[in-house]
PDB file of C-alpha atoms and ligand atoms in Angstrom:
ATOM      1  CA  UNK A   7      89.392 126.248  86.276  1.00  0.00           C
ATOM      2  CA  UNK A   8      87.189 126.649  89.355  1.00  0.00           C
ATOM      3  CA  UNK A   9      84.334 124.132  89.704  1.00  0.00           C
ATOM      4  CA  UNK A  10      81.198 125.611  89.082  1.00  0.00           C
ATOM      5  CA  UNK A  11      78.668 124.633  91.837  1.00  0.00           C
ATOM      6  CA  UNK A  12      76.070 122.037  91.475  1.00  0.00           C
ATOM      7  CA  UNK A  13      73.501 124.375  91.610  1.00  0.00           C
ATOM      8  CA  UNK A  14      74.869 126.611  88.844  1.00  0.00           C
ATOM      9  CA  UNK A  15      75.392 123.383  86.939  1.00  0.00           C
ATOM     10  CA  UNK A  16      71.538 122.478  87.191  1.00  0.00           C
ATOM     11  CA  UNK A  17      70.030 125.987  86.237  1.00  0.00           C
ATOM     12  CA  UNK A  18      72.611 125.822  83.345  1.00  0.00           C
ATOM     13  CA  UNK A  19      71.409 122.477  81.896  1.00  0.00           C
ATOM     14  CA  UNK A  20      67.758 123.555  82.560  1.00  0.00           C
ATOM     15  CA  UNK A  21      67.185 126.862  80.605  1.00  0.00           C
ATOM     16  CA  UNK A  22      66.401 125.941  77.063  1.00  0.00           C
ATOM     17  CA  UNK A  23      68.004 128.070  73.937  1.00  0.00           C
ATOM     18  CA  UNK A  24      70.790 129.518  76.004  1.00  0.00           C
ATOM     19  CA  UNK A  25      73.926 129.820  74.155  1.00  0.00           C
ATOM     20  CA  UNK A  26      75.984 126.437  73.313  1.00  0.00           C
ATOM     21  CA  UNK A  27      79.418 125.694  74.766  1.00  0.00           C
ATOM     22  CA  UNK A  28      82.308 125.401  72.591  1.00  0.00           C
ATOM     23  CA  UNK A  29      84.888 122.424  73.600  1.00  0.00           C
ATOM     24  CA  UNK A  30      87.961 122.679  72.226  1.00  0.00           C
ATOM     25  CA  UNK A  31      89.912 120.457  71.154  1.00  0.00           C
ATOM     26  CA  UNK A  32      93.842 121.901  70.368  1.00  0.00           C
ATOM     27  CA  UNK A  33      92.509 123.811  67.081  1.00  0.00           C
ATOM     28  CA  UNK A  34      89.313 122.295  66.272  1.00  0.00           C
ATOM     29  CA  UNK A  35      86.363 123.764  68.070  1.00  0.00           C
ATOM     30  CA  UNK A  36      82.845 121.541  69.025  1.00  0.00           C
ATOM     31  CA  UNK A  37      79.584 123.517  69.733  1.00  0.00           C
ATOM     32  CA  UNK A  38      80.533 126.180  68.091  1.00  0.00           C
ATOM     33  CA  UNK A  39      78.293 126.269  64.778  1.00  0.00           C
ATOM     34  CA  UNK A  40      80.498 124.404  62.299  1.00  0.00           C
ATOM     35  CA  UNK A  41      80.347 120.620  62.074  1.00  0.00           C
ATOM     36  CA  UNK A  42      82.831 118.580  63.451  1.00  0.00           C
ATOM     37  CA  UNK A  43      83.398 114.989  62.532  1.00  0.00           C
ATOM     38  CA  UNK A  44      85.919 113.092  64.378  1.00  0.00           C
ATOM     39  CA  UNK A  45      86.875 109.023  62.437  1.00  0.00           C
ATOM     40  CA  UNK A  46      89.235 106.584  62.708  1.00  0.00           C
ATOM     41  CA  UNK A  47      89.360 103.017  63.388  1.00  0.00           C
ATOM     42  CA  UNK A  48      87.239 101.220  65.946  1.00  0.00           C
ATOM     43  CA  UNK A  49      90.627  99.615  67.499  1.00  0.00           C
ATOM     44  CA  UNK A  50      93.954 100.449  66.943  1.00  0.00           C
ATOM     45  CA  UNK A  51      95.344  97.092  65.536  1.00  0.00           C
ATOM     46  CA  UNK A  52      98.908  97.608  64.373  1.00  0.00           C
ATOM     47  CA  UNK A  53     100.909 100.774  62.980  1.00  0.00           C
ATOM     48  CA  UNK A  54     100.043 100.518  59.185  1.00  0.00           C
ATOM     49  CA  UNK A  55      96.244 100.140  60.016  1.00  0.00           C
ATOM     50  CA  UNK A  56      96.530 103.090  61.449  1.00  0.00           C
ATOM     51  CA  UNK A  57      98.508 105.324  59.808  1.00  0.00           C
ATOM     52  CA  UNK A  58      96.443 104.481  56.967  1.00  0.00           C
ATOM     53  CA  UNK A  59      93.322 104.777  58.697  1.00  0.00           C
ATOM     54  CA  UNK A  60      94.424 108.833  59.870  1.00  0.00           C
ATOM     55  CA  UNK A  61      95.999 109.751  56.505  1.00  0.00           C
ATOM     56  CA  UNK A  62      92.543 108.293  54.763  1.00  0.00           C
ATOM     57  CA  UNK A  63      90.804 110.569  57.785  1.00  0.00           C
ATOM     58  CA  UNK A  64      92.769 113.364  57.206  1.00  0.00           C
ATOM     59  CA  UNK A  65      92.665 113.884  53.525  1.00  0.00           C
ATOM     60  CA  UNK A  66      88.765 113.087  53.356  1.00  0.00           C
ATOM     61  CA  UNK A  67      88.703 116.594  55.635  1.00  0.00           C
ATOM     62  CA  UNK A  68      88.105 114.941  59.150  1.00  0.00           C
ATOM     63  CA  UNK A  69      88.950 116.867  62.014  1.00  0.00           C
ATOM     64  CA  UNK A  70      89.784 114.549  64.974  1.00  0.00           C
ATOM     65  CA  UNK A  71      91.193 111.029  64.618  1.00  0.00           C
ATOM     66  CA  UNK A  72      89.600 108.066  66.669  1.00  0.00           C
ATOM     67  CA  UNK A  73      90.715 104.966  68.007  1.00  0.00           C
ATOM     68  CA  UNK A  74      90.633 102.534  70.716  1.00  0.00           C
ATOM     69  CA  UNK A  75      93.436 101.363  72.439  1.00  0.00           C
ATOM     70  CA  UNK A  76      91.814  99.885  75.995  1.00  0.00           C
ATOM     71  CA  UNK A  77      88.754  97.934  74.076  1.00  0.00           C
ATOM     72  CA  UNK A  78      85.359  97.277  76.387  1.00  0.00           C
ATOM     73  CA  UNK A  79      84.304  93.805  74.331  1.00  0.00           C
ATOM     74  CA  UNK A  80      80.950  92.065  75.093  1.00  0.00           C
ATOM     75  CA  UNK A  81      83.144  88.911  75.161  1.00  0.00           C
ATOM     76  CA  UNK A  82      86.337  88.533  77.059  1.00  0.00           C
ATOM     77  CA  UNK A  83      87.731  86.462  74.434  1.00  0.00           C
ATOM     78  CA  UNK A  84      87.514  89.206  71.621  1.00  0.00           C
ATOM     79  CA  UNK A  85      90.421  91.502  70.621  1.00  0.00           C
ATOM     80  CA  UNK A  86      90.739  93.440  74.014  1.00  0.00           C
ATOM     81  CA  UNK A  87      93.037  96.621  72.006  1.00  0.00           C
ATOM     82  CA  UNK A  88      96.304  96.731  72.244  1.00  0.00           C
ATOM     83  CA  UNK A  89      96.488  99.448  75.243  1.00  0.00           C
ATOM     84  CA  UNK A  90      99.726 101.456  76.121  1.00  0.00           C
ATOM     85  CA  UNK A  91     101.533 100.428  72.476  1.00  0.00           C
ATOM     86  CA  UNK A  92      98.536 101.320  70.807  1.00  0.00           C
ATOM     87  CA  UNK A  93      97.904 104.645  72.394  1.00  0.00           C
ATOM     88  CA  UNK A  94     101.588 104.985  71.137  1.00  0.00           C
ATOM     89  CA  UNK A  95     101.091 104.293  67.536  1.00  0.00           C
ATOM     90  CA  UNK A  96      97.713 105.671  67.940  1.00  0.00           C
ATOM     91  CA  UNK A  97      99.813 109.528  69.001  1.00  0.00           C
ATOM     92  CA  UNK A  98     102.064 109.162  66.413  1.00  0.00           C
ATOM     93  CA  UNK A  99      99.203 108.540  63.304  1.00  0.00           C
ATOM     94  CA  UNK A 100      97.652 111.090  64.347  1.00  0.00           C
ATOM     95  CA  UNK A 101     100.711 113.778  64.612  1.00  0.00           C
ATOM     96  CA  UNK A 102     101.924 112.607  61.560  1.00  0.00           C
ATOM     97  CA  UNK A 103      98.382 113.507  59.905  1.00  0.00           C
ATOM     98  CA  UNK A 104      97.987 116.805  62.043  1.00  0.00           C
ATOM     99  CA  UNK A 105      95.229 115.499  63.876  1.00  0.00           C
ATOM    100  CA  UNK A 106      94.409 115.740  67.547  1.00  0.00           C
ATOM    101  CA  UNK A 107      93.619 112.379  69.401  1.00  0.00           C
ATOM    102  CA  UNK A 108      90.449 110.287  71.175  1.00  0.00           C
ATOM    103  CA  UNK A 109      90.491 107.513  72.857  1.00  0.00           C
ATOM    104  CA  UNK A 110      88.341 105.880  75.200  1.00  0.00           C
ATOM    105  CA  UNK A 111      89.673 105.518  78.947  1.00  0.00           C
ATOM    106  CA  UNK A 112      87.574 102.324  80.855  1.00  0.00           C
ATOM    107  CA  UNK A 113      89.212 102.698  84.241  1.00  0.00           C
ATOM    108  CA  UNK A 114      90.407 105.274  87.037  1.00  0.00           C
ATOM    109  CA  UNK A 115      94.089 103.251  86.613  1.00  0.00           C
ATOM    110  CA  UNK A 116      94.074 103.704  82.759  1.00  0.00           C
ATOM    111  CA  UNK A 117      94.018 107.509  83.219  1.00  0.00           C
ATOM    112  CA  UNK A 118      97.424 108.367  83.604  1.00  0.00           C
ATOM    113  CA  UNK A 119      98.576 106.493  80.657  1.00  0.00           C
ATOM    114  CA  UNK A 120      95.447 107.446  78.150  1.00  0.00           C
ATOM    115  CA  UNK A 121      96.045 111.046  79.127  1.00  0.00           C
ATOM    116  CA  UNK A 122      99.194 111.113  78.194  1.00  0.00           C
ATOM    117  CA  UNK A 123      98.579 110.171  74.810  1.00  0.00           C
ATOM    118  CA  UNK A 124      94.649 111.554  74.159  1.00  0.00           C
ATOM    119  CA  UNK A 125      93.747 115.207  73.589  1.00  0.00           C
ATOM    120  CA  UNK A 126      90.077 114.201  74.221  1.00  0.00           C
ATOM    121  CA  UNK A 127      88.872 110.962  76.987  1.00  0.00           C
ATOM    122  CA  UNK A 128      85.656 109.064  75.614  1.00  0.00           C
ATOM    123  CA  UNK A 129      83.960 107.349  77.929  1.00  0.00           C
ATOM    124  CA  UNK A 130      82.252 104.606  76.670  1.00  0.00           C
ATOM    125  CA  UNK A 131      78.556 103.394  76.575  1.00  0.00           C
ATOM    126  CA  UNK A 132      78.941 100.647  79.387  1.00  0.00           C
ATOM    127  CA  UNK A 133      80.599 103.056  81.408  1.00  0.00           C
ATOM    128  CA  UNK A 134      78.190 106.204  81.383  1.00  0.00           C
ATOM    129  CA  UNK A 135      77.218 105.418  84.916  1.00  0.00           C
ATOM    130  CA  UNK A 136      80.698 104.675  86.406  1.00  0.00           C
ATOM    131  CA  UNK A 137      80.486 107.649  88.815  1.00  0.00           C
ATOM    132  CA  UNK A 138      84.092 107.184  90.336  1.00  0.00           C
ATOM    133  CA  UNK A 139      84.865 107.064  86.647  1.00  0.00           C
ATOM    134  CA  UNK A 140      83.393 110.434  85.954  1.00  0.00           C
ATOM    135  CA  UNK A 141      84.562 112.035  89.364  1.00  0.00           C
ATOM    136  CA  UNK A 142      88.133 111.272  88.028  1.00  0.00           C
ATOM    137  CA  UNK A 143      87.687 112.215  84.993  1.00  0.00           C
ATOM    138  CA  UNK A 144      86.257 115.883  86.832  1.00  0.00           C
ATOM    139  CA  UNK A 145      89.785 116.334  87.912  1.00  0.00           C
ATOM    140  CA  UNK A 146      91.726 116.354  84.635  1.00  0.00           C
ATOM    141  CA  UNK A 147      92.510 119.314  82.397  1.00  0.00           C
ATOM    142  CA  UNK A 148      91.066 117.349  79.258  1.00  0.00           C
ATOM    143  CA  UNK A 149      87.827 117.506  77.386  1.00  0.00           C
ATOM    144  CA  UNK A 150      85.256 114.478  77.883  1.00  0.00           C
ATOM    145  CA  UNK A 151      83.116 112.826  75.229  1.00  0.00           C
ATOM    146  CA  UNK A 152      80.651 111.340  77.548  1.00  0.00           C
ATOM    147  CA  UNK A 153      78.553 108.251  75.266  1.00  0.00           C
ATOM    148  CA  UNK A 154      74.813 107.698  76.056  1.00  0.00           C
ATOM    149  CA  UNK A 155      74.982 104.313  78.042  1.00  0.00           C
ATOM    150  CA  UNK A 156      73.240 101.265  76.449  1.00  0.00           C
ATOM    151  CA  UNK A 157      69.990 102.084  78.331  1.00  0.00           C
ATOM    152  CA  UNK A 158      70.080 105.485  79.788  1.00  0.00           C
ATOM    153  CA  UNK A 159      67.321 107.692  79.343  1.00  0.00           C
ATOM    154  CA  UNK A 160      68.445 111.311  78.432  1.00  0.00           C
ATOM    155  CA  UNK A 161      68.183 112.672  82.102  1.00  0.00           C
ATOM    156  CA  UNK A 162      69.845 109.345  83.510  1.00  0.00           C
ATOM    157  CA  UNK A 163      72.497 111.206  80.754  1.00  0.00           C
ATOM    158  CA  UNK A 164      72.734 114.324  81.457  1.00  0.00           C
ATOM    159  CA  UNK A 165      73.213 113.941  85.046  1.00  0.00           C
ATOM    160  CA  UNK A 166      76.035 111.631  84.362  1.00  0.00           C
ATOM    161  CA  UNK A 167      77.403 114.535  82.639  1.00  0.00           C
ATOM    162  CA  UNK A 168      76.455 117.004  85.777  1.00  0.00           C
ATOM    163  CA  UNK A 169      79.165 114.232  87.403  1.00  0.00           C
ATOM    164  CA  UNK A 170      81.969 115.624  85.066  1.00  0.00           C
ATOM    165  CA  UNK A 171      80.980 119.295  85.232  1.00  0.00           C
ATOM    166  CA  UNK A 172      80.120 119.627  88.627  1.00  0.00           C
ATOM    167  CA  UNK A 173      83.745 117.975  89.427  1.00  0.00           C
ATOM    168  CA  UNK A 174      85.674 120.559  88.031  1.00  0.00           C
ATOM    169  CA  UNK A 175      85.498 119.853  84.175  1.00  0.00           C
ATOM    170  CA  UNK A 176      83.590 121.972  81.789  1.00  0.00           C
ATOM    171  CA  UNK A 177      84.720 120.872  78.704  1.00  0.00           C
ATOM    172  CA  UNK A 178      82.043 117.810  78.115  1.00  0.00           C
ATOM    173  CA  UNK A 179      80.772 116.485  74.736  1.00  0.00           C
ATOM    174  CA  UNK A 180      77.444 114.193  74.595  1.00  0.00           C
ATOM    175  CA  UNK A 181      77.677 111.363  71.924  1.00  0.00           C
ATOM    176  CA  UNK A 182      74.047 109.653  71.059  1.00  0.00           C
ATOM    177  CA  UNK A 183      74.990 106.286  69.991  1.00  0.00           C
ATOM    178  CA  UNK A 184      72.648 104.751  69.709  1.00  0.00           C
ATOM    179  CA  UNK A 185      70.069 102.758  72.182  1.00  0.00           C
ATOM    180  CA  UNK A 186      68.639  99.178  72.810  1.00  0.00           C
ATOM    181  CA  UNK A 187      65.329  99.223  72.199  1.00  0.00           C
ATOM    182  CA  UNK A 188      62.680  96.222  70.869  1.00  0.00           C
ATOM    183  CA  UNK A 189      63.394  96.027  67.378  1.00  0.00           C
ATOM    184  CA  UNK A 190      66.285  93.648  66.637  1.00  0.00           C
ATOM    185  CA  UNK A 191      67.185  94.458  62.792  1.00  0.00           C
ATOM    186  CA  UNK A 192      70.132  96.974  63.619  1.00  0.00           C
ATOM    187  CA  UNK A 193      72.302  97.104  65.995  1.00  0.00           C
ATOM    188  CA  UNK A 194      70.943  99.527  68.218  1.00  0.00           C
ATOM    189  CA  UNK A 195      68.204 102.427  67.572  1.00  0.00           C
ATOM    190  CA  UNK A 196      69.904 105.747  66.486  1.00  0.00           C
ATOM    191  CA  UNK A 197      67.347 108.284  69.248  1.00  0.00           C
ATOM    192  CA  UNK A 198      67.648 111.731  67.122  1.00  0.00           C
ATOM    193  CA  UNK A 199      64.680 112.752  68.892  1.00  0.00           C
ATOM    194  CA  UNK A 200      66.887 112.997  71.319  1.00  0.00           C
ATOM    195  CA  UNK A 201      69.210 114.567  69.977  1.00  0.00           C
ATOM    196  CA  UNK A 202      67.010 117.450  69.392  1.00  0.00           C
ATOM    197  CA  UNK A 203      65.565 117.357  72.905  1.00  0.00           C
ATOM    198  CA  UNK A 204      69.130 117.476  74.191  1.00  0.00           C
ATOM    199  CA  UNK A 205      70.434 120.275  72.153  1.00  0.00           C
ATOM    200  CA  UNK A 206      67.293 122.040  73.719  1.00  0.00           C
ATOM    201  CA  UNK A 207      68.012 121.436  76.944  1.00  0.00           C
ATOM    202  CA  UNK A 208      71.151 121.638  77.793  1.00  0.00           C
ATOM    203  CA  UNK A 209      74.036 123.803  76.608  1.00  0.00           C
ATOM    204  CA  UNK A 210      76.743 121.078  76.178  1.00  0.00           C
ATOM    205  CA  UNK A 211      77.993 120.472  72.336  1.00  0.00           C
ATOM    206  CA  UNK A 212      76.279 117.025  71.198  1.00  0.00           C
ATOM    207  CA  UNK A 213      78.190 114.252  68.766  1.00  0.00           C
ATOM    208  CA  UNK A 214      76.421 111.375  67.176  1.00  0.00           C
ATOM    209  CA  UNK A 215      77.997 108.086  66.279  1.00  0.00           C
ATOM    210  CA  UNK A 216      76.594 106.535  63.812  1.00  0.00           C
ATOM    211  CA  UNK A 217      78.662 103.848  63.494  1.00  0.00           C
ATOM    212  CA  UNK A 218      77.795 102.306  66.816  1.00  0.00           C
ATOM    213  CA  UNK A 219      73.952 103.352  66.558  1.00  0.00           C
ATOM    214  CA  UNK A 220      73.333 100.857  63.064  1.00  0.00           C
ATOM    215  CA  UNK A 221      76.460  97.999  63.099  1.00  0.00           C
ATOM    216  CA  UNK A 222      76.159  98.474  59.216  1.00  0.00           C
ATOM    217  CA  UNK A 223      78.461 100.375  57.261  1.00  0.00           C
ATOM    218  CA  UNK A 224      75.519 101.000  54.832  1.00  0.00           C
ATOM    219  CA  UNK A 225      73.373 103.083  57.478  1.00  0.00           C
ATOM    220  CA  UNK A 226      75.872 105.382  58.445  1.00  0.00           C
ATOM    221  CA  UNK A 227      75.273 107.931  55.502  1.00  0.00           C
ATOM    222  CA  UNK A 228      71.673 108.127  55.516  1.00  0.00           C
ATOM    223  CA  UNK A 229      72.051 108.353  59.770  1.00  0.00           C
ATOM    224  CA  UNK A 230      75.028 110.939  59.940  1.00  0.00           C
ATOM    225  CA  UNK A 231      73.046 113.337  57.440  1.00  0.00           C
ATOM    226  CA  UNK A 232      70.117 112.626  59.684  1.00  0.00           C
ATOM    227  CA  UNK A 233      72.287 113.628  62.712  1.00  0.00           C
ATOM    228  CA  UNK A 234      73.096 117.186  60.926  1.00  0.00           C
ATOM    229  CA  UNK A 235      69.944 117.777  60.050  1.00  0.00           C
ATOM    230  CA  UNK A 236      68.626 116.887  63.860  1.00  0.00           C
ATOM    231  CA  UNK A 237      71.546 119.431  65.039  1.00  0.00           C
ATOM    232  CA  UNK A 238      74.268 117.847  66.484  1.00  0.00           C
ATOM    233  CA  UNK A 239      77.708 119.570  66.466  1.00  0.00           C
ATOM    234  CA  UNK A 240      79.520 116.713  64.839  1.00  0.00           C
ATOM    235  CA  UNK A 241      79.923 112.730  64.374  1.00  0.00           C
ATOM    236  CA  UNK A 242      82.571 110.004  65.749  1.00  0.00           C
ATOM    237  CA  UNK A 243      82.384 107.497  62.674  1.00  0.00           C
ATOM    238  CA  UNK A 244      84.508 104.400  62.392  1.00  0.00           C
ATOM    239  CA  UNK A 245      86.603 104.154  59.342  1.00  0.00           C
ATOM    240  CA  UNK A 246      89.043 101.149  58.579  1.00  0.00           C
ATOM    241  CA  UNK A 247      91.191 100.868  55.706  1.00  0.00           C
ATOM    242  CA  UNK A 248      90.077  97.247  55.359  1.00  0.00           C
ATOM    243  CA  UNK A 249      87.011  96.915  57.009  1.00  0.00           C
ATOM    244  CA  UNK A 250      86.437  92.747  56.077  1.00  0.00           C
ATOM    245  CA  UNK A 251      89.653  92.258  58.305  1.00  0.00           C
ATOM    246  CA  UNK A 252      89.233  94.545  61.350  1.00  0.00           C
ATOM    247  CA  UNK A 253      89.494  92.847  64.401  1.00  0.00           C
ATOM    248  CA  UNK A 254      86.452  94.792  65.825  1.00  0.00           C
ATOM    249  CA  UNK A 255      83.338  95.963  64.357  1.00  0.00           C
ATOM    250  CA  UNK A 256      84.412  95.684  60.588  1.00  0.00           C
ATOM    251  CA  UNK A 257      80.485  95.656  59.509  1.00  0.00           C
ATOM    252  CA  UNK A 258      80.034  99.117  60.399  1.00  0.00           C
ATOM    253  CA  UNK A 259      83.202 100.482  59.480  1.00  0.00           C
ATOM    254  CA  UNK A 260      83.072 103.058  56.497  1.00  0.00           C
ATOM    255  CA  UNK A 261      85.971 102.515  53.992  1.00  0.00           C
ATOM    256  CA  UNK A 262      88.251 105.141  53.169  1.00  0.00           C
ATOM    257  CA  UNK A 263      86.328 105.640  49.863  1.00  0.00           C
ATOM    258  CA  UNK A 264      82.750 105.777  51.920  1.00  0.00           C
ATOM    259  CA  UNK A 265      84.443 108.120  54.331  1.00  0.00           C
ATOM    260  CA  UNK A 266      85.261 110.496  51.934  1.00  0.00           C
ATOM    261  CA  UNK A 267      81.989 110.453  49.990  1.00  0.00           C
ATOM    262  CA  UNK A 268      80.147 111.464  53.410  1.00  0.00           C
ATOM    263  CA  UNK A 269      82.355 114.017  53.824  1.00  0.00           C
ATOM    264  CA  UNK A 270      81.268 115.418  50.800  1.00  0.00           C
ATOM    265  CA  UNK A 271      77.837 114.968  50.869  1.00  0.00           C
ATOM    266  CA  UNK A 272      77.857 116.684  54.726  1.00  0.00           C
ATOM    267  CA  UNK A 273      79.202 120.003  53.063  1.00  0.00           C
ATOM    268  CA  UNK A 274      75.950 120.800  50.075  1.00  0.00           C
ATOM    269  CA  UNK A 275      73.622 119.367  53.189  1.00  0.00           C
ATOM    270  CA  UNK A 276      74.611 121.789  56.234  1.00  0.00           C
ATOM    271  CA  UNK A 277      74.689 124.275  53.780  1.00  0.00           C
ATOM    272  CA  UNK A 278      71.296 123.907  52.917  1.00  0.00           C
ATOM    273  CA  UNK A 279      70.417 124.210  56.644  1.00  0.00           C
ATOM    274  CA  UNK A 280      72.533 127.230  57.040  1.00  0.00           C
ATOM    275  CA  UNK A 281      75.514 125.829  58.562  1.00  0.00           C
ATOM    276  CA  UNK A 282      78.970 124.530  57.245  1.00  0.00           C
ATOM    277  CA  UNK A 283      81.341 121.647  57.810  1.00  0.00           C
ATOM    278  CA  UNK A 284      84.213 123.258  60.348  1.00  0.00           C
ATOM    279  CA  UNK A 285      87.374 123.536  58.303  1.00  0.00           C
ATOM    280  CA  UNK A 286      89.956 120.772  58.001  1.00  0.00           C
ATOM    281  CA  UNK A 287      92.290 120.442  60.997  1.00  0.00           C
ATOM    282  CA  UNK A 288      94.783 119.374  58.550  1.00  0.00           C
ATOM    283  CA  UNK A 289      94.648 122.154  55.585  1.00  0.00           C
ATOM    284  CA  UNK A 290      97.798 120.723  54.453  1.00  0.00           C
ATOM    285  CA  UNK A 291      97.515 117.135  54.021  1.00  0.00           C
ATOM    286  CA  UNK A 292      93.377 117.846  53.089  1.00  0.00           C
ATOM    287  CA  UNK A 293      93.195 116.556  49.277  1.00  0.00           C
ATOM    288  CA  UNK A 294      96.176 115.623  48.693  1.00  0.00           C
ATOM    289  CA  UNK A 295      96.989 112.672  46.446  1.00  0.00           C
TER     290      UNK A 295
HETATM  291  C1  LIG B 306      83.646 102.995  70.715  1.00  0.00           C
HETATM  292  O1  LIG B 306      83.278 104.092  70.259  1.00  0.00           O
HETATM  293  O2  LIG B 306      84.772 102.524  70.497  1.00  0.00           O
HETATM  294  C2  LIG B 306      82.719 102.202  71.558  1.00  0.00           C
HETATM  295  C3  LIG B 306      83.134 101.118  72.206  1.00  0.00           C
HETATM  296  O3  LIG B 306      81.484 102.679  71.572  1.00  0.00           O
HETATM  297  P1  LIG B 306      80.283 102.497  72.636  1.00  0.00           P
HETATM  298  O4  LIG B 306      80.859 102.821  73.986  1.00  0.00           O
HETATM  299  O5  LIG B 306      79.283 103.483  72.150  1.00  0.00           O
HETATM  300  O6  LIG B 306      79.822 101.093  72.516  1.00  0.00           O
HETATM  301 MN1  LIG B 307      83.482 100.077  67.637  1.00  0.00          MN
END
């Protein structure tokens, strides 16, 4: 695809109402009117976790299964991901399940590998200002989930995402996931404001995560309906199929049982707002036993 120029770019991101753009992702389309919710496991942490975490995904009606196989962890002696062989079994869960693949990519080096493996790149919170990052990440023929860094303000966002599109790449989620702010009871401070604002002003599909945005598996329904009703395009949420032994962020992982009553509590709400939940990626495997 030809680069569009930076000045194209701009006007683009600057004219509010214009028509959305619609990311694809294989079969499952983001920005284009029905919800998308894309869950899976914070880390990928053996083969059974998660091929159990993608089947769960998969029959609750989930579109796009996550996990992490290259793990950016406040401490350096927490469960780092198990990189390549996870990306591996992380491929293969989600084939077996017919879903397509995200992962998060933390380095220019990790490309090759992640690519081969990912149908969509994430790039993470603490890396939302790594401009060589996002120049690379310009230059591949794969969509981008860009997160909103720790303590970015929405235009410190946006032109992180101009990095991506004005590289080459059009194909470029946002994903609000929360902020740091003052108040110290959740984990971070879920902006849907800005959400809204964002949708406004700029054309590129927007995913919330609220997983990430509370740390507590009890938040994320009241947060994700929020995030529908505030108008994003879809949700990354962590599920686990045993969220009291996950190696990372078991607190605010939704079990398979929580999963799948959010899934159907997402349908009657975007309904009511005129909308509807995209339809399964997996129409096979959705509700069976
Ligand atoms: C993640 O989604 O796995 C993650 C690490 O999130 P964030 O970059 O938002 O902290
Ligand atoms: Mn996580």
């Amino acid at each position: 695809m030809a680069a569009p120029s930076p000045d194209a770019v701009r006007k683009a991101l600057s004219v509010p109402g214009q028509a959305g753009r619609v990311v694809r992702i294989g079969p499952v389309e983001v920005g284009a009117g029905p919800f998308v919710v894309m869950a899976g496991p914070c880390a990928v942490e053996s083969g059974a976790q998660v091929e159990a975490a993608a089947r769960a995904v998969a029959r609750a009606g989930a579109h796009v299964l996550r996990g992490g196989a290259f793990k950016p962890r406040t401490s350096p002696y927490a469960f780092q991901g198990l990189g390549e062989a996870g990306l591996t079994l992380l491929a293969q869960a989600a084939r077996a399940n017919g879903l397509p693949v995200i992962t998060e990519v933390m380095s220019e080096a990790q490309l090759p590998v992640v690519c081969a493996h990912a149908d969509v790149l994430q790039i993470g919170a603490r890396n939302m200002q790594n401009f060589s990052l996002l120049k690379a990440v310009a230059q591949v023929n794969k969509p981008v989930l860009l997160k909103r860094g720790l303590s970015a303000t929405l235009d410190e966002w946006l032109l992180a995402a101009e990095y991506v599109l004005a590289g080459g790449n059009g194909e470029v989620m946002l994903c609000e996931r929360g902020i740091r702010t003052f108040e110290p009871a959740l984990r971070n401070t879920l902006d849907l404001g800005g959400v809204a604002w964002v949708k406004r002003r700029s054309p590129l599909p927007v995913v919330v995560d609220p997983s990430h945005a509370t740390g507590d598996a009890a938040l994320v329904l009241p947060l994700a309906l929020a995030a529908a009703a505030a108008g994003a395009d879809g949700l990354l949420v962590e599920v686990h199929p045993a969220p009291e032994s996950a190696l990372c962020d078991g607190a605010q992982a939704l079990t398979p049982a929580a999963f799948s009553d959010l899934m159907s509590r997402l349908g009657p709400l975007l309904q009511a707002l005129g909308r509807q939940l995209a339809a399964p990626a997996a129409p096979a495997l959705g509700g069976a036993a």
